[in-house]
CSV table of C-alpha atoms in Angstrom, one decimal:
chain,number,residue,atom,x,y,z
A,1,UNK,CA,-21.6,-10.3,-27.2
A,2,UNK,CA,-18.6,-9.0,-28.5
A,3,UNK,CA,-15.2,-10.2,-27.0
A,4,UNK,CA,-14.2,-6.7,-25.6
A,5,UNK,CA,-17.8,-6.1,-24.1
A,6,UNK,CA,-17.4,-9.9,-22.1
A,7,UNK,CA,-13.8,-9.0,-21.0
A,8,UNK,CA,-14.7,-5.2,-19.4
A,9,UNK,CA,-18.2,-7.2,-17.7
A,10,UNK,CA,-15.5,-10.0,-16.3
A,11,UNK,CA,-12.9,-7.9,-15.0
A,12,UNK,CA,-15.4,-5.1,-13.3
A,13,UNK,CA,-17.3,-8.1,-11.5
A,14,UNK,CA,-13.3,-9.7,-10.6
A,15,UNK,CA,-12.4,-6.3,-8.9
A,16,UNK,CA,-10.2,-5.1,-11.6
A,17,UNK,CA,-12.0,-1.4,-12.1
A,18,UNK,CA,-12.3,0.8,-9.1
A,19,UNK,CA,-15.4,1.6,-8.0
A,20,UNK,CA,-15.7,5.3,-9.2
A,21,UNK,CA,-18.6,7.5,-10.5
A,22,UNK,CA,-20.6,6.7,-7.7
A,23,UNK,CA,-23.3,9.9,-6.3
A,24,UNK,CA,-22.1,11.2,-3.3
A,25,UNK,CA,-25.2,10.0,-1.7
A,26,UNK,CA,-23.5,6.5,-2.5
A,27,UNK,CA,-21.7,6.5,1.4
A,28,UNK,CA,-21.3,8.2,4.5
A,29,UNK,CA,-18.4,10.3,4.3
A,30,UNK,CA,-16.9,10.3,8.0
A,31,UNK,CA,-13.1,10.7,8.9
A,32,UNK,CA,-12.0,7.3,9.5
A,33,UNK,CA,-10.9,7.2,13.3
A,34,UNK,CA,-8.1,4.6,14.3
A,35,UNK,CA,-10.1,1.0,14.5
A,36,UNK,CA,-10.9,0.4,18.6
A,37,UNK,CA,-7.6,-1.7,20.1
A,38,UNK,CA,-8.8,-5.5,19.8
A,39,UNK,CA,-7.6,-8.4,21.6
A,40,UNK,CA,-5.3,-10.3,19.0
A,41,UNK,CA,-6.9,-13.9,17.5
A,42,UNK,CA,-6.1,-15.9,14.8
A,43,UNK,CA,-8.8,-15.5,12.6
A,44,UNK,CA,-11.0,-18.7,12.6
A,45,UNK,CA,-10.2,-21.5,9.9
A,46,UNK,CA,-13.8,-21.6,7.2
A,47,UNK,CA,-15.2,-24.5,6.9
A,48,UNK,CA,-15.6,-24.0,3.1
A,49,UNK,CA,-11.6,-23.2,3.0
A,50,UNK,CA,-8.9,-25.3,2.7
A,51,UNK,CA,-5.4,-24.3,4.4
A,52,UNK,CA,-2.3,-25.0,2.4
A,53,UNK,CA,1.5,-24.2,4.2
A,54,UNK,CA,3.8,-23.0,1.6
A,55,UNK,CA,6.3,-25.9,0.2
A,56,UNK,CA,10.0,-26.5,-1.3
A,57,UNK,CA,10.3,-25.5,-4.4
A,58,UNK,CA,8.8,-28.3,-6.7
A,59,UNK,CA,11.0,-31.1,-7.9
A,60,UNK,CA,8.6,-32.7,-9.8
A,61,UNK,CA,6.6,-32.5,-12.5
A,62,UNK,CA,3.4,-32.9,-10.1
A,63,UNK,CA,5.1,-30.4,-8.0
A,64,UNK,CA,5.8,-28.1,-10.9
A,65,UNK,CA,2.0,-27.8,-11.9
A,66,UNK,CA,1.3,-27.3,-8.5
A,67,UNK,CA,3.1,-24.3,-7.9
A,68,UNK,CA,2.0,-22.8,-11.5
A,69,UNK,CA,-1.6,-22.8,-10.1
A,70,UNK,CA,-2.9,-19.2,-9.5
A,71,UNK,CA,-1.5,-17.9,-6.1
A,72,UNK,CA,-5.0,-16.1,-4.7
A,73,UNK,CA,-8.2,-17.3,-7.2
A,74,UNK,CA,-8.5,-20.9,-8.6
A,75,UNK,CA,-11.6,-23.1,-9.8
A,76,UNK,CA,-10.9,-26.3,-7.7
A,77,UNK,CA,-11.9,-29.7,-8.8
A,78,UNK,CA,-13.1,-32.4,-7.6
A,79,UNK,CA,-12.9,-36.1,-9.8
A,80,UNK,CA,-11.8,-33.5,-12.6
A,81,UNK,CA,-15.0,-31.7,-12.5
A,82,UNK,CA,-15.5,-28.0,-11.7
A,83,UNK,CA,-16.2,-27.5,-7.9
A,84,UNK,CA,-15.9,-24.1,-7.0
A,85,UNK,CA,-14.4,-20.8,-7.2
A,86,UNK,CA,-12.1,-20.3,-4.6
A,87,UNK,CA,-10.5,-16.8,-3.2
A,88,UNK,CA,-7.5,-17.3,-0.7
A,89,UNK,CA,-6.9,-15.6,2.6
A,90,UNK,CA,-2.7,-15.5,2.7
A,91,UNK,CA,-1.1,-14.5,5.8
A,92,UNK,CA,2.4,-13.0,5.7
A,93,UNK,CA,4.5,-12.6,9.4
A,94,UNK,CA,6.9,-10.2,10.0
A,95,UNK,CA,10.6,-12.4,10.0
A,96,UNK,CA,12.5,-11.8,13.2
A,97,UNK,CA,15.1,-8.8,13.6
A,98,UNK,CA,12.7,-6.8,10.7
A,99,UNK,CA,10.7,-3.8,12.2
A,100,UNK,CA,7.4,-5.9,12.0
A,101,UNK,CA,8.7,-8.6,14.0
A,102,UNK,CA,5.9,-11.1,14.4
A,103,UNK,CA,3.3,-8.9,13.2
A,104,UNK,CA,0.7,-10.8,11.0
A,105,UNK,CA,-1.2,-9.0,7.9
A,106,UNK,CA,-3.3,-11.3,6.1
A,107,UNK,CA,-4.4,-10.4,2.2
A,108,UNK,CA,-7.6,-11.1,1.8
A,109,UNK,CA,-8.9,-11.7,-1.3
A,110,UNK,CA,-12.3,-11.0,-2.5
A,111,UNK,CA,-14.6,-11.2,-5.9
A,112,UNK,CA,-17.1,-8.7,-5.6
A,113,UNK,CA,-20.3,-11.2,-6.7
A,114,UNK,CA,-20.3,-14.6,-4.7
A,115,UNK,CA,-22.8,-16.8,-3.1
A,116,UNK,CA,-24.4,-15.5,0.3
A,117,UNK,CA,-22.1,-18.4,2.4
A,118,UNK,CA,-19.3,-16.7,1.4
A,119,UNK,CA,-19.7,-13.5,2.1
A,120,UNK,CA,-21.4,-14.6,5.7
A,121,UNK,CA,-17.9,-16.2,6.5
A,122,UNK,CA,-15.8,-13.3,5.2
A,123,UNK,CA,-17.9,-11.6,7.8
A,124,UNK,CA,-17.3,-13.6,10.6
A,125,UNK,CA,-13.0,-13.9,9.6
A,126,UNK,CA,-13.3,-10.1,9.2
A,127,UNK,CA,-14.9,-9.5,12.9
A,128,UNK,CA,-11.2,-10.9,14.2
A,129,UNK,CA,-8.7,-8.6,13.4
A,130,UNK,CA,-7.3,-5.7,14.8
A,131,UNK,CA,-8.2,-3.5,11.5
A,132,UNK,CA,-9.4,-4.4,8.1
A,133,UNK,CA,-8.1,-2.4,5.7
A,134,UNK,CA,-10.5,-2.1,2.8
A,135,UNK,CA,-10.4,-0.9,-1.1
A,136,UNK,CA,-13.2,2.1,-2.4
A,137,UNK,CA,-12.1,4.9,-4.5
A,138,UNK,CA,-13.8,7.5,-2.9
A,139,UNK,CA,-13.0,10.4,-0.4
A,140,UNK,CA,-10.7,9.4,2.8
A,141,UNK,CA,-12.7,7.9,5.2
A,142,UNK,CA,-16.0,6.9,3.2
A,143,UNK,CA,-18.3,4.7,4.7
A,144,UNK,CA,-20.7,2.1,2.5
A,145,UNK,CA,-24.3,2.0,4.0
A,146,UNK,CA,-26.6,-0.5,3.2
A,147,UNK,CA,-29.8,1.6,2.5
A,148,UNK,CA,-27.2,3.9,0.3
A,149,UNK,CA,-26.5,1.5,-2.4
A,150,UNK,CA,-30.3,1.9,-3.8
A,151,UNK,CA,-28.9,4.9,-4.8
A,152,UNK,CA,-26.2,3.4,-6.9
A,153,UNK,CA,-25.9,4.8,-10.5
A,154,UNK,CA,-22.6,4.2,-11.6
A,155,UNK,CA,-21.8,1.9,-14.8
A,156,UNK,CA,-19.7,-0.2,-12.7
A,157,UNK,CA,-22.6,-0.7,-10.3
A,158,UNK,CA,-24.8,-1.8,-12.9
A,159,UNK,CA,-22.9,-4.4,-14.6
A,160,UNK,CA,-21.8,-6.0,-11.1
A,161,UNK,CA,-25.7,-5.9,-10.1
A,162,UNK,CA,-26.8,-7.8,-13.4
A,163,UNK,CA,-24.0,-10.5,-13.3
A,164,UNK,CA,-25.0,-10.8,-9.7
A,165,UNK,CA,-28.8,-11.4,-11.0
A,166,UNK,CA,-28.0,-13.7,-14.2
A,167,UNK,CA,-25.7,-15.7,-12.2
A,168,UNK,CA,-28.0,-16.2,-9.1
A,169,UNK,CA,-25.0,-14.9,-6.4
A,170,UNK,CA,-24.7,-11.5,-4.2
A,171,UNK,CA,-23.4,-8.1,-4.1
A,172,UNK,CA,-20.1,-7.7,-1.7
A,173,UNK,CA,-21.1,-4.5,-0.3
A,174,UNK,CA,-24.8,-5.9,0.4
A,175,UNK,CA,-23.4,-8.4,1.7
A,176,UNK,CA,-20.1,-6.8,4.0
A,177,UNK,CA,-20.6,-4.6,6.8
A,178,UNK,CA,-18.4,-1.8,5.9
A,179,UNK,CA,-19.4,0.2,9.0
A,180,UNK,CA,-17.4,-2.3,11.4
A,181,UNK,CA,-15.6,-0.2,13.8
A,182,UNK,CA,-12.1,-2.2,13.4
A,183,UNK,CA,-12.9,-1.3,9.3
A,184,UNK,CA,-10.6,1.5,8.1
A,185,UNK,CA,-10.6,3.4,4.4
A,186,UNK,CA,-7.3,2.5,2.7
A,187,UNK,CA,-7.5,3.6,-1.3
A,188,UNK,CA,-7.4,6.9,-2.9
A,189,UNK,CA,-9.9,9.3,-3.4
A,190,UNK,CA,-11.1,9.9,-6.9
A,191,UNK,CA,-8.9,13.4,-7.3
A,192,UNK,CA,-5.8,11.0,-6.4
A,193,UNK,CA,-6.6,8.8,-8.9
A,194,UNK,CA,-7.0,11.2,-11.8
A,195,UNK,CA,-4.2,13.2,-10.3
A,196,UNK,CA,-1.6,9.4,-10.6
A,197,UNK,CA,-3.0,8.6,-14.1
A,198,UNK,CA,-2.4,12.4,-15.2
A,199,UNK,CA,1.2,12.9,-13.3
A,200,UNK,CA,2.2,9.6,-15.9
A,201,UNK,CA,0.5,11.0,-19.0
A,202,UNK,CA,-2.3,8.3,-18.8
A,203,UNK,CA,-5.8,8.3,-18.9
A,204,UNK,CA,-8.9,6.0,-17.8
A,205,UNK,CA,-9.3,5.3,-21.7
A,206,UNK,CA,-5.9,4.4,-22.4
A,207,UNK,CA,-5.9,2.2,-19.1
A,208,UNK,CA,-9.3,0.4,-20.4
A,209,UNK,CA,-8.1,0.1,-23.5
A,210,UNK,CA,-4.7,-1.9,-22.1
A,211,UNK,CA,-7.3,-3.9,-20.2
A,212,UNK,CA,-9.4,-5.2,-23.0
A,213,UNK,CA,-6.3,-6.6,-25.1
A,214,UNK,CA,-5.2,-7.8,-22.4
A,215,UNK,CA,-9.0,-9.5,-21.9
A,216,UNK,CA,-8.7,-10.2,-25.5
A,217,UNK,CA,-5.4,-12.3,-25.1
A,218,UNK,CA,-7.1,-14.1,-22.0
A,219,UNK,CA,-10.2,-14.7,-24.5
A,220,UNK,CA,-7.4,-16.8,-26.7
A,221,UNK,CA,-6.2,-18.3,-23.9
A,222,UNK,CA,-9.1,-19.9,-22.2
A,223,UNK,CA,-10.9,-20.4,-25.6
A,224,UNK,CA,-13.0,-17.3,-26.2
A,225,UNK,CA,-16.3,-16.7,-25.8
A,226,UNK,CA,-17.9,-19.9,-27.4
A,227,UNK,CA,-18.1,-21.7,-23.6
A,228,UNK,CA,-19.9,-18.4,-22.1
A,229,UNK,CA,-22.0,-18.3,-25.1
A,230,UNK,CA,-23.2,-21.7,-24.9
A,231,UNK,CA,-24.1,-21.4,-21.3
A,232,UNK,CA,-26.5,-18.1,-22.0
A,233,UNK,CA,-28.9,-20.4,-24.0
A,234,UNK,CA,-28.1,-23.7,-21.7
A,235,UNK,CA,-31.8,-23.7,-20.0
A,236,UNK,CA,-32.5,-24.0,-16.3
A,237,UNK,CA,-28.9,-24.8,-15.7
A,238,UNK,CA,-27.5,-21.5,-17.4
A,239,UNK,CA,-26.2,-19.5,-14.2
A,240,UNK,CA,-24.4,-23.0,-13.0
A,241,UNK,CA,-23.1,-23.4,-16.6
A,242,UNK,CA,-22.3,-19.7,-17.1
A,243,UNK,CA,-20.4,-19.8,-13.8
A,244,UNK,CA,-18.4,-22.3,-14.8
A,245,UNK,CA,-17.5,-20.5,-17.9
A,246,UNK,CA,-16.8,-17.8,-16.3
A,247,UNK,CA,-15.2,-18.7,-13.6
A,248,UNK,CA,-12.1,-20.5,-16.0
A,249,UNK,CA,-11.2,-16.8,-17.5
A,250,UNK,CA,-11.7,-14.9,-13.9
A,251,UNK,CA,-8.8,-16.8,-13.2
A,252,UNK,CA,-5.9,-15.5,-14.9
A,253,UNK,CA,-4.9,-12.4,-13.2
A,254,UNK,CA,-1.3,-12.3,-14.0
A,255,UNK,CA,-2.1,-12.4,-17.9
A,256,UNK,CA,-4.8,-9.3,-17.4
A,257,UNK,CA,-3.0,-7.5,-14.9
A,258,UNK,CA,0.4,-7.4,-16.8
A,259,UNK,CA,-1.8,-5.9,-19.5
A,260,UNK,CA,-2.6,-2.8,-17.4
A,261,UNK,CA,0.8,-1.2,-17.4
A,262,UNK,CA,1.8,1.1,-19.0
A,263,UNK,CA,5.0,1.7,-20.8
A,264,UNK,CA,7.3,2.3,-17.4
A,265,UNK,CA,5.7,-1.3,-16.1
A,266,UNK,CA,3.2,1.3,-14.1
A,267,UNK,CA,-0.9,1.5,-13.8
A,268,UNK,CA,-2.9,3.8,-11.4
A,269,UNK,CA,-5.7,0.8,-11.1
A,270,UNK,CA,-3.4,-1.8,-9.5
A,271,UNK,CA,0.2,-0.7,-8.6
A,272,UNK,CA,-1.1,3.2,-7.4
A,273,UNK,CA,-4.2,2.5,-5.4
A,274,UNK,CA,-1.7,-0.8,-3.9
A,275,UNK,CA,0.9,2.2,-2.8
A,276,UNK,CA,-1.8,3.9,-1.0
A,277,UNK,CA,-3.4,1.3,1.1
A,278,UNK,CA,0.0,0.0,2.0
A,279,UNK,CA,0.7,3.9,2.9
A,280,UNK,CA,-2.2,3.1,5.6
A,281,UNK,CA,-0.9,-0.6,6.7
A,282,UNK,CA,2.3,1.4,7.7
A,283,UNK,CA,0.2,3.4,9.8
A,284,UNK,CA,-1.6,0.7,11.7
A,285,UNK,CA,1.6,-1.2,12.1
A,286,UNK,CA,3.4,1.5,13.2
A,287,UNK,CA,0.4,1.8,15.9
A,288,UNK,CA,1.2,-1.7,17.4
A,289,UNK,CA,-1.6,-3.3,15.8
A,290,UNK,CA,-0.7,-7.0,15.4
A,291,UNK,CA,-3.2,-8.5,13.7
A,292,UNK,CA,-4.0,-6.8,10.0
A,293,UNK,CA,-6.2,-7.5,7.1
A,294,UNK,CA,-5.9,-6.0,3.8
A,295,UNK,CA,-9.5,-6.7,2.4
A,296,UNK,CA,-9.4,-6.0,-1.7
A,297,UNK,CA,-9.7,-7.5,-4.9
A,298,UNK,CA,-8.0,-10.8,-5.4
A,299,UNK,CA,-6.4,-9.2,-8.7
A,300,UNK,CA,-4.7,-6.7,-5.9
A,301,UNK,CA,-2.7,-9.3,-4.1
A,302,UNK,CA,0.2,-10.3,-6.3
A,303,UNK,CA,1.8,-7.0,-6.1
A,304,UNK,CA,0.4,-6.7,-2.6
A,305,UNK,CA,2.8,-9.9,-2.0
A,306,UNK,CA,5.6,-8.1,-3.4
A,307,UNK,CA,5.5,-5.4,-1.3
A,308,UNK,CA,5.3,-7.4,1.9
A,309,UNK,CA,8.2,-9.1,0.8
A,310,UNK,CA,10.5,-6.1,-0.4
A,311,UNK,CA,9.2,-3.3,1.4
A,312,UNK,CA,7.7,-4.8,5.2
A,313,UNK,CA,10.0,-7.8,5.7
A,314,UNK,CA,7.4,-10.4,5.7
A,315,UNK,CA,7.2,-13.4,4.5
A,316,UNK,CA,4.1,-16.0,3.6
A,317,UNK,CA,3.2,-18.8,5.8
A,318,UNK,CA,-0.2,-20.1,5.2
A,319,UNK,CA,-2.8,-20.2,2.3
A,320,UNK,CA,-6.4,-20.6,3.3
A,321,UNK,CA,-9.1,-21.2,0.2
A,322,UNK,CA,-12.6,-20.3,0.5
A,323,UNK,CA,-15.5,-20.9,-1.9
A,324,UNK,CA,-17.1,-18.3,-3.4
A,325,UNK,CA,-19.4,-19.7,-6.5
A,326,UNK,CA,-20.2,-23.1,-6.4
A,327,UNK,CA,-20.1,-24.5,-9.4
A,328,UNK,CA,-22.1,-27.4,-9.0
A,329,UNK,CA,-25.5,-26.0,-8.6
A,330,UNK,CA,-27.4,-23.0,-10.3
C-alpha cells in the first residue's frame, strides 16, 4: 500500500471527505421542517465517556503536555498501553450580556466507523436536544434511510464499508437514525460545493492533492506505514492491531487539516461546509432553541470552536470523551 493510497483510506473513514457522489436513490430528499419544540435536558453523561472541565493555563510541564493533547479525538491509555479511541462531545454556553445568553450548543464529534456501543450511545445523547444539526453533502433537506444505503455506490462509501469490515466496527449511518424528528440538514448541497471550490479557483483534485501531503507529512510524523503494515499480516489479532495503528495517525487533525488550505488559508471541505452549518445554528438559535448539537466529523470541530468563540459569543465549559474503537480487543 502506497503512502498516498493509506492516507486518502484514513482521512475518508476520519470524516475528512464529504460524502458526495452518492445516487440520488442514496436518501429521502424532504424539506427539512423546524425539529418539534423539545423540553430542554442536559444530555446524559456515557458511561464509556469521561468529562473533563476546562483548566488554567498549564504551569507545568505535566500541565503543558496536557493541554497539547488533541482537543476533540485522542487514543487514551491506560498503564501506557493503547485503550481506546476516543471522540469528545464539547459543550460551549452563550456568556452573559451576548445575544446567546445561556444557550448551550454542544460539538459533537464523530468518526464515521466505530464499534456498535458507540454509536448506540450517540443515539441515546442525540435523542436529548432540541435539534441535531448534522453534516451530508447532498440537497437541503436530505434524509439517510437505512434500506437506502444498499444502494450506495460512491468511492467514498466503499472504502468506509471495507475499513469497517477489515477492522471488525460499524458504519455511522447504519448505525444513526438520521430520520429523528429533532434532526435537521446543515451542509451544502453538492452545486454549493463545486460552486465554493470554483468561486476560489480550486478544485476537488487540487484539494486531494493538499490532503495527501498533508497525509504524507502525518505518515513522517507518526512513523509511516511500517506499524499499519505489520498489523495486515499480524494473525487473528490484525483488526485489534491495525486499530491501534491506525488509530495513532487518525489523531492528528490540526497537521492534516492545515494541509487543506489553500493559498488564502481557505478550503471548501472544512472552513466552507463549517460556514454553512453555522448559517443553520443561527437559525435555530435565533428560534429560541436552547439546547443544540452540531453532529459532524471530529476533524470539523476546531474551526467549529473558533467560530463559537468569535462569531456566537460562547465559550467552552465541559469536555466529555467517549470510546469509539476499543483497542484492546479485535
Amino acid at each position: 500500500m502506497r503512502t498516498s493510497g493509506l492516507a486518502m483510506c484514513l482521512t475518508a473513514a476520519f470524516g475528512f471527505a464529504p460524502v458526495v457522489g452518492q445516487e440520488p436513490a442514496v436518501a429521502e430528499t424532504q424539506v427539512a421542517e423546524t425539529p418539534v419544540q423539545a423540553e430542554v435536558e442536559t444530555p446524559p453523561q456515557q458511561p464509556t465517556a469521561e468529562t473533563e472541565t476546562p483548566k488554567p493555563a498549564a504551569e507545568s510541564a505535566d500541565e503543558a503536555k496536557i493541554a497539547e493533547e488533541p482537543a476533540y479525538v485522542r487514543v487514551h491509555e491506560v498503564d501506557g498501553k493503547p485503550n481506546a479511541l476516543q471522540t469528545a462531545t464539547v459543550q460551549f454556553v452563550g456568556q452573559p450580556g451576548t445575544r446567546y445568553d445561556g444557550a448551550i450548543v454542544d460539538l459533537v464529534g464523530v468518526v464515521h466507523i466505530g464499534q456498535d456501543e458507540y454509536y448506540t450511545e450517540l443515539k441515546e445523547q442525540l435523542s436529548k436536544y432540541d435539534s441535531v444539526l448534522y453534516e451530508l453533502v447532498a440537497p437541503d433537506g436530505t434524509r439517510i434511510r437505512p434500506e437506502d444505503l444498499e444502494e450506495r455506490r460512491s468511492l467514498l462509501a466503499s472504502v468506509q464499508t471495507g475499513m469497517k469490515d477489515m477492522l471488525n466496527l460499524e458504519y455511522q449511518l447504519e448505525k444513526i437514525d438520521y430520520m429523528a424528528e429533532n434532526f435537521r440538514h446543515a451542509d451544502m448541497s453538492p452545486d454549493e460545493f463545486v460552486e465554493d471550490l470554483e468561486k476560489r479557483g480550486d478544485s476537488v483534485w487540487k484539494m486531494i492533492a493538499r490532503m495527501l501531503g498533508a497525509g504524507i507529512a502525518s505518515q513522517a510524523k507518526t512513523g509511516g506505514d511500517a506499524g499499519l503494515l505489520m498489523a495486515m499480516f499480524s494473525g487473528e489479532d490484525r483488526p485489534k492491531n491495525m486499530k491501534r495503528a491506525m488509530a495513532r495517525q487518525l489523531v492528528d487533525i490540526e497537521l492534516v487539516t492545515a494541509g487543506m488550505d489553500d493559498a488564502n488559508g481557505e478550503n471548501t471541505l472544512i472552513k466552507g461546509r463549517n460556514r454553512k452549518a453555522f448559517e443553520i445554528l443561527k437559525e435555530e438559535l435565533d428560534a429560541d432553541k436552547e439546547n443544540i448539537a452540531v453532529f459532524y466529523g471530529a476533524g470539523h470541530l476546531p474551526d467549529m470552536a473558533e467560530r463559537l468563540e468569535n462569531d456566537f459569543g460562547m465559550k467552552a465549559v465541559q469536555t466529555t470523551w467517549s470510546d469509539a474503537w476499543d483497542l484492546t480487543r479485535n
